[in-house]
Coordinates of C-alpha atoms in Angstrom, one line a residue:
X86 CA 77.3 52.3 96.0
X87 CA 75.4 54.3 93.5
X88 CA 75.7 54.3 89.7
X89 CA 76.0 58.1 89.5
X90 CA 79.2 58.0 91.6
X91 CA 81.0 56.0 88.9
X92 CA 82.8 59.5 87.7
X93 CA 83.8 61.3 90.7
X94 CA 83.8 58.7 93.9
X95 CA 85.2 55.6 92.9
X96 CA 88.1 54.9 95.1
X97 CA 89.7 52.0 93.8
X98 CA 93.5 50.5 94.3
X99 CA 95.6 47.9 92.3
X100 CA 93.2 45.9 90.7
X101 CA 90.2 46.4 93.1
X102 CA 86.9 48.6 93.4
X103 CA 85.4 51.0 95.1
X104 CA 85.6 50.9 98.6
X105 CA 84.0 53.7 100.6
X106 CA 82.5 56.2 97.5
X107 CA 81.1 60.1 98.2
X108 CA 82.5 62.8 100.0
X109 CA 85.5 63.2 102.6
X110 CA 87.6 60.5 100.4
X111 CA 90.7 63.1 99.6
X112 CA 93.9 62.6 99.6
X113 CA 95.5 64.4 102.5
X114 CA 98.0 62.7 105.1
X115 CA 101.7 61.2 104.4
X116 CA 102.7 57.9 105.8
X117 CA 104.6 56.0 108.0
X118 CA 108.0 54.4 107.2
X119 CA 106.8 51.0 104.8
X120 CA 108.1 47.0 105.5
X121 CA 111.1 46.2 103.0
X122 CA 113.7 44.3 102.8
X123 CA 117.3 44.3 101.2
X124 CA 116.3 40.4 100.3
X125 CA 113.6 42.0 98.3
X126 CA 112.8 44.4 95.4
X127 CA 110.4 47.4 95.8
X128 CA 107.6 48.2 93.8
X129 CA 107.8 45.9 90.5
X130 CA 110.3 43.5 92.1
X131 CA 107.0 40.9 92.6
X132 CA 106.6 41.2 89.0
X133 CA 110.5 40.1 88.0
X134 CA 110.0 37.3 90.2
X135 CA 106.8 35.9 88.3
X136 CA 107.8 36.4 85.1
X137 CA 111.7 35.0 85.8
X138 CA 109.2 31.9 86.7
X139 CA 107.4 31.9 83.8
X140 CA 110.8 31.9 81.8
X141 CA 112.2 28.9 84.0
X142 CA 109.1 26.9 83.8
X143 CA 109.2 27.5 80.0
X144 CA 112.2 26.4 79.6
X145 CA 111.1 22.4 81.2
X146 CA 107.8 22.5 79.4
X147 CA 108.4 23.2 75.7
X148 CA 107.5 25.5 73.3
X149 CA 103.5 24.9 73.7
X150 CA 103.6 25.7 76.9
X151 CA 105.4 28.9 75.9
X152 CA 103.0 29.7 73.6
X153 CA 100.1 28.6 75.7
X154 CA 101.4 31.6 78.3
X155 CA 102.0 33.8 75.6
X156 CA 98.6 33.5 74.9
X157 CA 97.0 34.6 78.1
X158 CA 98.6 37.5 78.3
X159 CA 96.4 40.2 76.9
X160 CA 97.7 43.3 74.8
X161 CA 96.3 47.2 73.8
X162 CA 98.0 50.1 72.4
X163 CA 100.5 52.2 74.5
X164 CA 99.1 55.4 73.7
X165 CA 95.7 56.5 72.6
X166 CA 96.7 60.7 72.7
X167 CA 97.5 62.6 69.2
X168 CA 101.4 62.9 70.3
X169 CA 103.9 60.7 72.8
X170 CA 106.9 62.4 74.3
X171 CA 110.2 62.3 72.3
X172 CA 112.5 59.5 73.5
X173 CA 115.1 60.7 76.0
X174 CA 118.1 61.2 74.6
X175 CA 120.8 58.4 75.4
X176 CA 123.5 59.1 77.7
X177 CA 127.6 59.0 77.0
X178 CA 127.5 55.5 77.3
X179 CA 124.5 55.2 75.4
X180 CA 122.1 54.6 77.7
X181 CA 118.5 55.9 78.0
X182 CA 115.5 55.7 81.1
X183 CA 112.7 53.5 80.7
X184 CA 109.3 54.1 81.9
X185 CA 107.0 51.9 83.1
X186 CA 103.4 52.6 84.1
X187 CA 101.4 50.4 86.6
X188 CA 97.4 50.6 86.3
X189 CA 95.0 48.9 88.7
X190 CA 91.6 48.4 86.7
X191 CA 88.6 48.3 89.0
X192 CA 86.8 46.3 86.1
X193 CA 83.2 44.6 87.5
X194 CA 82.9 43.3 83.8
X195 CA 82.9 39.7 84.7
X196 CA 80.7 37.6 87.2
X197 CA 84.5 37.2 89.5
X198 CA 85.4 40.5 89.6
X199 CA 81.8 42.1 90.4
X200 CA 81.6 38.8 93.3
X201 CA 84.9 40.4 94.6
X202 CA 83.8 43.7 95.3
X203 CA 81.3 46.4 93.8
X204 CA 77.9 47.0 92.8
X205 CA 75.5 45.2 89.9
X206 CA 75.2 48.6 89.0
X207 CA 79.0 48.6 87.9
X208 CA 78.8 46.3 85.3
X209 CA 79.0 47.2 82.0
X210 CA 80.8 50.2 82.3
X211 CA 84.3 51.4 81.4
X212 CA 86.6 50.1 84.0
X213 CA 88.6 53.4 86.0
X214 CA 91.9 53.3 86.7
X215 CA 92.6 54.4 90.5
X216 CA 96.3 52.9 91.0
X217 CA 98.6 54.5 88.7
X218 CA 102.3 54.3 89.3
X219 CA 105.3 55.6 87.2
X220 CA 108.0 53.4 87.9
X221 CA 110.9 55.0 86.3
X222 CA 114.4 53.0 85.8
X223 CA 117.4 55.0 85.2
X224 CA 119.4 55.1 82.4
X225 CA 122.3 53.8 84.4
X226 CA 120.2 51.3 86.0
X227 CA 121.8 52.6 89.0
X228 CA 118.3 53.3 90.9
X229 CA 114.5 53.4 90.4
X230 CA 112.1 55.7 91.8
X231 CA 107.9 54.4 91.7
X232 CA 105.9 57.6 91.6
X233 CA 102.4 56.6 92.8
X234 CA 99.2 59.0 91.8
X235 CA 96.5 59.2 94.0
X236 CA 93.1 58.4 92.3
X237 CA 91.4 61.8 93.7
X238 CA 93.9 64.0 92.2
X239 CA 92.3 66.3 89.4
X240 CA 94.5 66.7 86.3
X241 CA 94.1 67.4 82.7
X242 CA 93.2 64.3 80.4
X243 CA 94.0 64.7 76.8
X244 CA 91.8 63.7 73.9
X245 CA 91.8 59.6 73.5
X246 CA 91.0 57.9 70.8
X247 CA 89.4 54.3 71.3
X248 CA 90.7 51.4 69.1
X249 CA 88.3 49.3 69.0
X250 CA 85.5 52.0 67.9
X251 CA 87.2 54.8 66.4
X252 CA 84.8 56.8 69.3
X253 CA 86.9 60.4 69.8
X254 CA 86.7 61.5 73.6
X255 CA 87.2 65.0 73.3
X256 CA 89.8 66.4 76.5
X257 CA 89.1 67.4 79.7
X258 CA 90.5 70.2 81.0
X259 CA 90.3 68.8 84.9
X260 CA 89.0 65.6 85.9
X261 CA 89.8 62.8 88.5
X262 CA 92.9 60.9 87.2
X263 CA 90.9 57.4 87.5
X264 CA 89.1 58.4 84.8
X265 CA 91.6 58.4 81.8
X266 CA 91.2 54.4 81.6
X267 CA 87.2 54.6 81.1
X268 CA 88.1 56.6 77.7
X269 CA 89.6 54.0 75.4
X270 CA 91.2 52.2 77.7
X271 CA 94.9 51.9 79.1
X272 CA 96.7 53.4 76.7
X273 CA 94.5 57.0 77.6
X274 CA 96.1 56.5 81.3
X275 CA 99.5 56.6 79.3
X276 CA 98.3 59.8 77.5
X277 CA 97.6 61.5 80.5
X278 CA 100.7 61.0 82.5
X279 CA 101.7 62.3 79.1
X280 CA 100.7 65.5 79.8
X281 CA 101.0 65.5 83.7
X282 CA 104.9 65.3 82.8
X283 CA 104.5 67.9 80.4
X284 CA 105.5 65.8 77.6
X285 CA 109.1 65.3 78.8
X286 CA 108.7 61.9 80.3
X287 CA 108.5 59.3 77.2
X288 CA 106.3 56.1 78.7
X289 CA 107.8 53.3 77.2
X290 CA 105.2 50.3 78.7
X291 CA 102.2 49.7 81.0
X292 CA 101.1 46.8 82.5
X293 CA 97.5 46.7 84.1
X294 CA 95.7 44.1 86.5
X295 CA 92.1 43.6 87.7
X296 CA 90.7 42.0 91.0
X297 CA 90.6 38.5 90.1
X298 CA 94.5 38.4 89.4
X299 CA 95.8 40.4 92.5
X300 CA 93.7 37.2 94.4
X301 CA 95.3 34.5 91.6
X302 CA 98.6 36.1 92.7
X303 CA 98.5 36.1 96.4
X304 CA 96.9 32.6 96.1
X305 CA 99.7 31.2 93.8
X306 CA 102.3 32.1 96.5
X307 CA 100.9 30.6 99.3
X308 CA 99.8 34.2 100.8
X309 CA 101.6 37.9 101.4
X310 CA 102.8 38.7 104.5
X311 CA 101.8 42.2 105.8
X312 CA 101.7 44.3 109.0
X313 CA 99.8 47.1 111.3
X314 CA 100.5 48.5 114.9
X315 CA 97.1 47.7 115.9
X316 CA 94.4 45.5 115.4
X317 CA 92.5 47.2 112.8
X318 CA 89.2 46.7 111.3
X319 CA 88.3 48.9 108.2
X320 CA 84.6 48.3 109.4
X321 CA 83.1 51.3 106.8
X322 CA 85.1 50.3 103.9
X323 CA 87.1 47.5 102.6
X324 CA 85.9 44.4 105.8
X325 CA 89.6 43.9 106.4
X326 CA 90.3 43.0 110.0
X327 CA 93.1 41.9 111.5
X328 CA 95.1 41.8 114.8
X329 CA 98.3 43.8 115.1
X330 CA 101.5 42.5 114.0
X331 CA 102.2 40.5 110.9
X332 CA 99.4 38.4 109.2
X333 CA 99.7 36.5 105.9
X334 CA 96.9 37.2 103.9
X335 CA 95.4 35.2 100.9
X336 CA 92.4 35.9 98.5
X337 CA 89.5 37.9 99.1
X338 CA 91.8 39.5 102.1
X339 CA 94.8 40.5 100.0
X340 CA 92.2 42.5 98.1
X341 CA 90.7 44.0 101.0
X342 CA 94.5 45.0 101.9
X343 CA 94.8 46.7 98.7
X344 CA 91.6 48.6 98.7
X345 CA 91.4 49.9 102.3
X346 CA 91.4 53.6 103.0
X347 CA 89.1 53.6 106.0
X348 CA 91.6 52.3 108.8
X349 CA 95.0 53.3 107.6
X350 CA 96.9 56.4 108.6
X351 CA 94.6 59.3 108.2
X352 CA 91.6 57.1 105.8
X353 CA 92.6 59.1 102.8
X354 CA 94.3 57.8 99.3
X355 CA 97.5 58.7 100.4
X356 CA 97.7 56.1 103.2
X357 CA 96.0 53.5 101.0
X358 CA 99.3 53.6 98.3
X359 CA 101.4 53.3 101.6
X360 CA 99.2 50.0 102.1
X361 CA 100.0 49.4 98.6
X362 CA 103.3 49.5 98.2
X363 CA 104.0 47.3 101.4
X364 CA 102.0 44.9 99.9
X365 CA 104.4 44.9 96.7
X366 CA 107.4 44.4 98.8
X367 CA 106.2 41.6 100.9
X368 CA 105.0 39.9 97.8
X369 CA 108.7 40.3 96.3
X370 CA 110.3 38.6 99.0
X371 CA 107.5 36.2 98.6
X372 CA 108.6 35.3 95.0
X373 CA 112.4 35.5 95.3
X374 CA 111.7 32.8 98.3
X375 CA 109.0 30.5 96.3
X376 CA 109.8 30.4 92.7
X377 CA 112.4 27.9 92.4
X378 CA 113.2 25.0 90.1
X379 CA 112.7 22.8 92.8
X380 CA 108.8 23.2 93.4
X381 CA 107.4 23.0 89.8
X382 CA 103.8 22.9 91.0
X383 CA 104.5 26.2 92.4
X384 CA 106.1 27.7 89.7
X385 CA 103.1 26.7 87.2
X386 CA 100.7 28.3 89.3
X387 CA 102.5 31.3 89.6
X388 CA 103.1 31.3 85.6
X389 CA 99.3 30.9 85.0
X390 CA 98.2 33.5 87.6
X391 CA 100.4 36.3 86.8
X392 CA 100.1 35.6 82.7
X393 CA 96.3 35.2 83.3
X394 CA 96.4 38.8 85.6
X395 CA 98.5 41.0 83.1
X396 CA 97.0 43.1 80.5
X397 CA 100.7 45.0 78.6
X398 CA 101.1 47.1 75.5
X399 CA 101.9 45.9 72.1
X400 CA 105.7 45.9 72.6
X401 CA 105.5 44.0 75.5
X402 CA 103.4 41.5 75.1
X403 CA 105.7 37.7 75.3
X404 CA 107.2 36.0 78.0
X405 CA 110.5 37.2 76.0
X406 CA 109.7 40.8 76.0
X407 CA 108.4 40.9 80.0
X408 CA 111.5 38.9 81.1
X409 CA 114.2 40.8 79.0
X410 CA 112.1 44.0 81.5
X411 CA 112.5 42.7 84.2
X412 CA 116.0 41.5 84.0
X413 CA 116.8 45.0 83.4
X414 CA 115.1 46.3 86.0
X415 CA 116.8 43.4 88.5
X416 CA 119.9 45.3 87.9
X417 CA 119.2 47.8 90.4
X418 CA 120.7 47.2 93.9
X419 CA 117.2 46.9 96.7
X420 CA 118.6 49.5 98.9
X421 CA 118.6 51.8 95.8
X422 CA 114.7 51.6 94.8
X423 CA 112.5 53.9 96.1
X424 CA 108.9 54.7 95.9
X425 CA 106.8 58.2 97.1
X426 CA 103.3 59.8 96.3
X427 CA 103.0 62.9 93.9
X428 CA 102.7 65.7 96.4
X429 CA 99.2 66.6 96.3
X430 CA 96.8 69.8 97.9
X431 CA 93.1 70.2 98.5
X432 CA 91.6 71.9 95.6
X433 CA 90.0 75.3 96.0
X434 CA 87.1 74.2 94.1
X435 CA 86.5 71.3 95.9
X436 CA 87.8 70.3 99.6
X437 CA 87.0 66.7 98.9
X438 CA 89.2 66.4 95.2
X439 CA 93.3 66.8 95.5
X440 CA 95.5 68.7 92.7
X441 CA 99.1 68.3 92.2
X442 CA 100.9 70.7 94.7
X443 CA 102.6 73.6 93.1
X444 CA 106.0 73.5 93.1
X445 CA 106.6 70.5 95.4
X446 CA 105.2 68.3 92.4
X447 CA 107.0 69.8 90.1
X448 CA 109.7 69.1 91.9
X449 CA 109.2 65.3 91.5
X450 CA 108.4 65.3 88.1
X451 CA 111.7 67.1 87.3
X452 CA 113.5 64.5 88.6
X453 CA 111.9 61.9 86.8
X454 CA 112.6 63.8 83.8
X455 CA 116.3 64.3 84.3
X456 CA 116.7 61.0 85.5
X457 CA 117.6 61.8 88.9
X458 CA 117.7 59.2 91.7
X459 CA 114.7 60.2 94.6
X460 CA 117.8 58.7 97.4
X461 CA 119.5 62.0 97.2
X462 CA 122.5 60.0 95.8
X463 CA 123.6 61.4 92.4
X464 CA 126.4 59.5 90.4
X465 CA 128.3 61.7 88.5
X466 CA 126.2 63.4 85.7
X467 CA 127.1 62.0 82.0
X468 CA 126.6 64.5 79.2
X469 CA 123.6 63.3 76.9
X470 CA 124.2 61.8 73.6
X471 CA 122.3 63.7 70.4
X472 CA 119.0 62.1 69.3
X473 CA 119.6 59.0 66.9
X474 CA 116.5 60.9 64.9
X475 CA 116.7 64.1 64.9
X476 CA 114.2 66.3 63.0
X477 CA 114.8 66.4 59.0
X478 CA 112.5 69.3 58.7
X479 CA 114.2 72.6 58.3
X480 CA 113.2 75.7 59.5
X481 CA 112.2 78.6 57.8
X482 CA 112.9 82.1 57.8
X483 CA 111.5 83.6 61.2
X484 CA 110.1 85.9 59.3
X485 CA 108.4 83.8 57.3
X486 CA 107.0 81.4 60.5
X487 CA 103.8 82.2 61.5
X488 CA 103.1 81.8 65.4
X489 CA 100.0 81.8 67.3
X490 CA 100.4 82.3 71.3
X491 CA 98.1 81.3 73.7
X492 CA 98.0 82.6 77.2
X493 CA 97.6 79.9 79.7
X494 CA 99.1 81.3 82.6
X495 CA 95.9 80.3 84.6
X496 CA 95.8 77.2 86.8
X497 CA 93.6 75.9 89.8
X498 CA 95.9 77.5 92.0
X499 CA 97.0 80.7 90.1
X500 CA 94.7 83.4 88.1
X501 CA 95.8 84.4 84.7
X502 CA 98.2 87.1 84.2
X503 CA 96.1 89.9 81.9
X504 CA 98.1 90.3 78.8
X505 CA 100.7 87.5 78.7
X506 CA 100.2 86.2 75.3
X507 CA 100.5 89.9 74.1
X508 CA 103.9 90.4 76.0
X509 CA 105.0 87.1 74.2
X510 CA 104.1 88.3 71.0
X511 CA 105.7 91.3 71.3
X512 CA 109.0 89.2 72.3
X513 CA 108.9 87.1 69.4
X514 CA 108.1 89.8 67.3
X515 CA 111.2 91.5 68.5
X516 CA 113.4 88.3 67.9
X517 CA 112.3 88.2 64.0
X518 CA 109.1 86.1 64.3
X519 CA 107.1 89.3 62.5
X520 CA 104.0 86.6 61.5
X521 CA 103.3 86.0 65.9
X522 CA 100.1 86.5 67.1
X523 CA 97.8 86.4 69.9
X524 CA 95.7 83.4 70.0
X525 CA 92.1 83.6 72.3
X526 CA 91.7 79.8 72.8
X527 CA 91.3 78.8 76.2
X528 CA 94.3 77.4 77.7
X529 CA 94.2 77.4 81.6
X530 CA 96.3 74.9 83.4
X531 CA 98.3 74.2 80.2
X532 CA 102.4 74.1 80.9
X533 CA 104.3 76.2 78.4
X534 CA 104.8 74.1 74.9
X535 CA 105.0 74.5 71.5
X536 CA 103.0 72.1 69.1
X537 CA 102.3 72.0 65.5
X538 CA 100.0 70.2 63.5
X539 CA 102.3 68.1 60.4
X540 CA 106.0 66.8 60.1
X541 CA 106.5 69.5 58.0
X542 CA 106.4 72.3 60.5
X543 CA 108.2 70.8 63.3
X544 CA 112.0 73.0 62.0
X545 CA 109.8 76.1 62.6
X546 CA 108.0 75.0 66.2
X547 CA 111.9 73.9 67.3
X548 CA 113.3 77.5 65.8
X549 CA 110.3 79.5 67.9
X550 CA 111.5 77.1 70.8
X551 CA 115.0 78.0 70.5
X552 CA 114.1 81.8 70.3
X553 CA 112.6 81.8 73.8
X554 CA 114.5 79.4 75.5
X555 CA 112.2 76.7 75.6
X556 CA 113.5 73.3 76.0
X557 CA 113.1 70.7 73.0
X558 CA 111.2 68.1 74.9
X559 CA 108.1 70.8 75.3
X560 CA 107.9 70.7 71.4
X561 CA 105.6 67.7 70.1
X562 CA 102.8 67.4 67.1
X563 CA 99.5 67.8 67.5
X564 CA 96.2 67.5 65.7
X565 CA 94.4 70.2 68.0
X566 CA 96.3 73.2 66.4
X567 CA 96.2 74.2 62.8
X568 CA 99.9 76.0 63.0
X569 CA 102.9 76.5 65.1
X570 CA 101.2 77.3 68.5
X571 CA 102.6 78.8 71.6
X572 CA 101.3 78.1 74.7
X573 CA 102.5 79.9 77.6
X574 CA 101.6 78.4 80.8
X575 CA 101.8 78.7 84.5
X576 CA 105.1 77.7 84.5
X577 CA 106.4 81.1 82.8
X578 CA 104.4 83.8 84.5
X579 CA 107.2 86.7 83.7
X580 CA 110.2 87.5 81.6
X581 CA 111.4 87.5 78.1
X582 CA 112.8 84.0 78.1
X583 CA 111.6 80.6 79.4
X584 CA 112.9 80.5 83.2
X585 CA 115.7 77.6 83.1
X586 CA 115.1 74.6 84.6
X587 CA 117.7 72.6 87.3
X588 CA 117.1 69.1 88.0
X589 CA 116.6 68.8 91.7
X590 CA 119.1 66.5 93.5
X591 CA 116.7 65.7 96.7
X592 CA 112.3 65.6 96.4
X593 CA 110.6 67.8 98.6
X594 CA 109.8 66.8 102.2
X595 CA 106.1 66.7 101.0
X596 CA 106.8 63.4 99.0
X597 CA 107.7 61.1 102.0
X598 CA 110.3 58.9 100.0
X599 CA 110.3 55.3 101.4
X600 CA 114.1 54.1 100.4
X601 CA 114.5 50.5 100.5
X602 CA 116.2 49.7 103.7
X603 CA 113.3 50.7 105.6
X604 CA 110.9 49.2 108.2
X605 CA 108.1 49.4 109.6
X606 CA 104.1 48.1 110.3
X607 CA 101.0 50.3 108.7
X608 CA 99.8 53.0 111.1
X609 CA 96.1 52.2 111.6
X610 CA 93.6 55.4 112.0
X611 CA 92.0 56.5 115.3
X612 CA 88.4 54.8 115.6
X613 CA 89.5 51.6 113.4
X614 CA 90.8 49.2 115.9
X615 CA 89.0 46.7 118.0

């Protein structure tokens, strides 16, 4: 492992490292069906186990104790961008979505983490974040859906601010999505999903682990069971070996479970969050089974070792806040959870680096954003309540509102349409908005959005919005424009009005949805078994 690979090769999963770095890494293949259990939560479930623990073992140990837990979790700011996404707007009943993101740190910063995998070379710089997962609840807490990102995939990172420094790291147009958490830390992870969900998908928390604590974890329970159809030995990569069938593994092999690529399915990313996700179910089931009231020694283990492992935003950071999470997301009957990979394709630029596929990703990120269940099994819609806070700021005249339009009708995939702004422009123009013009700026592989700089002008970016049909959500402040700004992007190639959007009721075939009553062992790749 090499120090100039840091950027572009690290391949790393839930709190682990590198395991395999340089070229042929992508993230091609889907997966086979993953081990669950209607006794057990999906994705997160492990996590509402452990911190239900951490409540009950409170509760016999007294408040220093509470406080004592309290205290290891650690804490950073949600979001380090210039602008979050609006909350969604509650339901009929009142109810709103929350959104959850789950970051593996491959942090070699201390003398356990670089002993449990990666080079000397590593330490000392910025941790990357190659697990990222949106785990989205619904508003009805009627289902969940955990929407993992491969590590490979190239996608725009905003400008991040870092707190502790004040260091500005200006945006990237295109860059490997681990690399969001080397630029101020978590909370740029949460700014880029930001943007990768066009600013429709508000995040409301993250929670973030390193190495050490995925061992703690698997230690504390007394091992997690997992499964493969052949004896399989990841012999280039991660060391794991085992024999086919079920194995309970503990420690340093847990984390090799986590970080292998080389020996599952097809040795790219994609098959490696299959891995990962099994591993989260077993470890539910785990949990549900261990922590109970009447093994206390276990129960303080697991308290210390998932406290110990969790690094949470600012509004999330007590036992009381974590467990009032989870008991919301234990609401949601097992058979209802489900969990998938953003559909991704090779990149024309690069046969090695993936990109979000067009249109099949799109797809899943439209039902994230209108809160539609990935199990094909829609309850009966509920029309959305107004926003408690509405904008105060009025809108002026249109003639009066000055516009600037950017073409960024460009993507990785797509070449610009010649002229776009212009025919924009000329729309507005028509509609009253006399002050629009064409903006130069580079915008390629922006979505369509409107933003402005201050409070003040937000009534006039919502009117331009309205004009053209543009839905509210893609209007949001920021400090990189100096006035109402249009952006037209790949998403609205042609016509007068922004294309309307339907929420999809199913997700492509391309995402591989594993639904929660499903079985199964990992498929192990051809030329890793012994």
């Amino acid at each position: 492992m090499t120090d100039s690979s840091v950027h572009t090769e690290a391949a790393v999963t839930p709190a682990t490292g590198p395991e395999g770095q340089g070229k042929g890494e992508d993230g091609r293949g889907r997966g086979p069906r993953q081990r669950s259990s209607r006794r057990a939560g999906r994705i997160l479930r492990w996590s509402a186990a452990s911190l239900a623990v951490l409540v009950l073992g409170t509760a016999g140990a007294g408040y220093f104790y509470y406080e004592h837990l309290n205290h290891n979790i650690k804490k950073a700011r949600l979001n380090l961008g210039d602008s979050a996404a609006p909350e969604a707007a509650p339901n009929a009943a009142g109810q709103t979505p929350l959104n959850i993101l789950l970051i593996g740190s491959d942090s070699r910063n201390t003398a356990r983490n670089l002993k449990l995998g990666g080079s000397r070379d590593d330490v000392g710089r910025p941790p990357l974040a190659d697990v990222q997962m949106l785990v989205h609840l619904s508003a009805d807490r009627t289902n969940m859906s955990v929407v993992s990102l491969p590590r490979d995939t190239m996608i725009p990172i905003p400008k991040c601010t870092d707190p502790k420094n004040g260091h500005v790291y200006d945006a990237l147009p295109l860059a490997m999505a681990n690399r969001s958490l080397e630029r101020g830390g978590p909370g740029c992870t949460v700014a880029a999903w930001t943007e990768l969900t066009h600013h429709q998908v508000h995040i409301d928390h993250f929670m973030m682990v390193d190495f050490s604590g995925v061992v703690d974890m698997a230690d504390a329970i007394g091992g997690v069971p997992v499964c493969v159809d052949q004896n399989v030995w990841s012999r280039h990569g991660s060391g794991l070996k085992l024999r086919k069938g079920e194995t309970r593994v503990t420690g340093v092999q847990a984390l090799q479970w986590l970080r292998t690529r080389y020996g599952f399915e097809d040795g790219t990313d994609i098959g490696r969050t299959h891995a990962q996700h099994m591993y989260m179910n077993s470890m539910a089931r785990e949990l549900r089974k261990n922590a109970r009231i009447d093994k206390p020694a276990q129960m303080r283990a697991l308290a210390e070792a998932a406290t110990k492992a969790l690094t949470v935003d600012d509004g999330l950071g007590t036992i009381k806040k974590l467990y009032d999470l989870m008991g919301e997301m234990q609401k949601v009957p097992t058979e209802r959870i489900t969990t998938t990979t953003l559909p991704v394709v090779e990149w024309p630029q690069d046969p090695d680096r993936r990109i979000p596929a067009p249109g099949d990703a799109e797809q899943v990120l439209s039902m994230i954003i209108g809160d539609a269940p990935m199990d094909g099994r829609a309850s009966t819609p509920k029309p959305a309540q107004q926003p408690q806070d509405p904008s105060q700021d009025t809108a002026a005249a249109q003639a009066d509102i000055a516009v600037q339009v950017r073409n960024g009708t460009g993507s990785a995939t797509l070449a610009q349409v010649p002229g776009r702004a212009g025919a924009v422009v000329q729309v507005l123009q028509g509609k009253g908005f006399t002050r629009a013009v064409q903006d130069g700026t580079a915008a390629s592989g922006a979505d369509t959005s409107v933003q402005f700089p201050s409070a003040d002008l937000e009534g006039d970016a919502q009117a331009v919005a309205e004009a053209l049909g543009i839905p509210s959500g893609r209007v949001h402040q920021s400090t990189g424009v100096s006035g109402v700004t249009l952006t037209v992007g790949a998403d609205w190639r042609t016509g007068d009005a922004y294309p309307k959007t339907v929420t999809p009721d199913r997700p492509p075939a391309s995402a591989a949805v594993q639904h929660g009553d499903e079985v199964g062992c990992m498929k192990v790749q051809k030329g890793y078994t012994w």
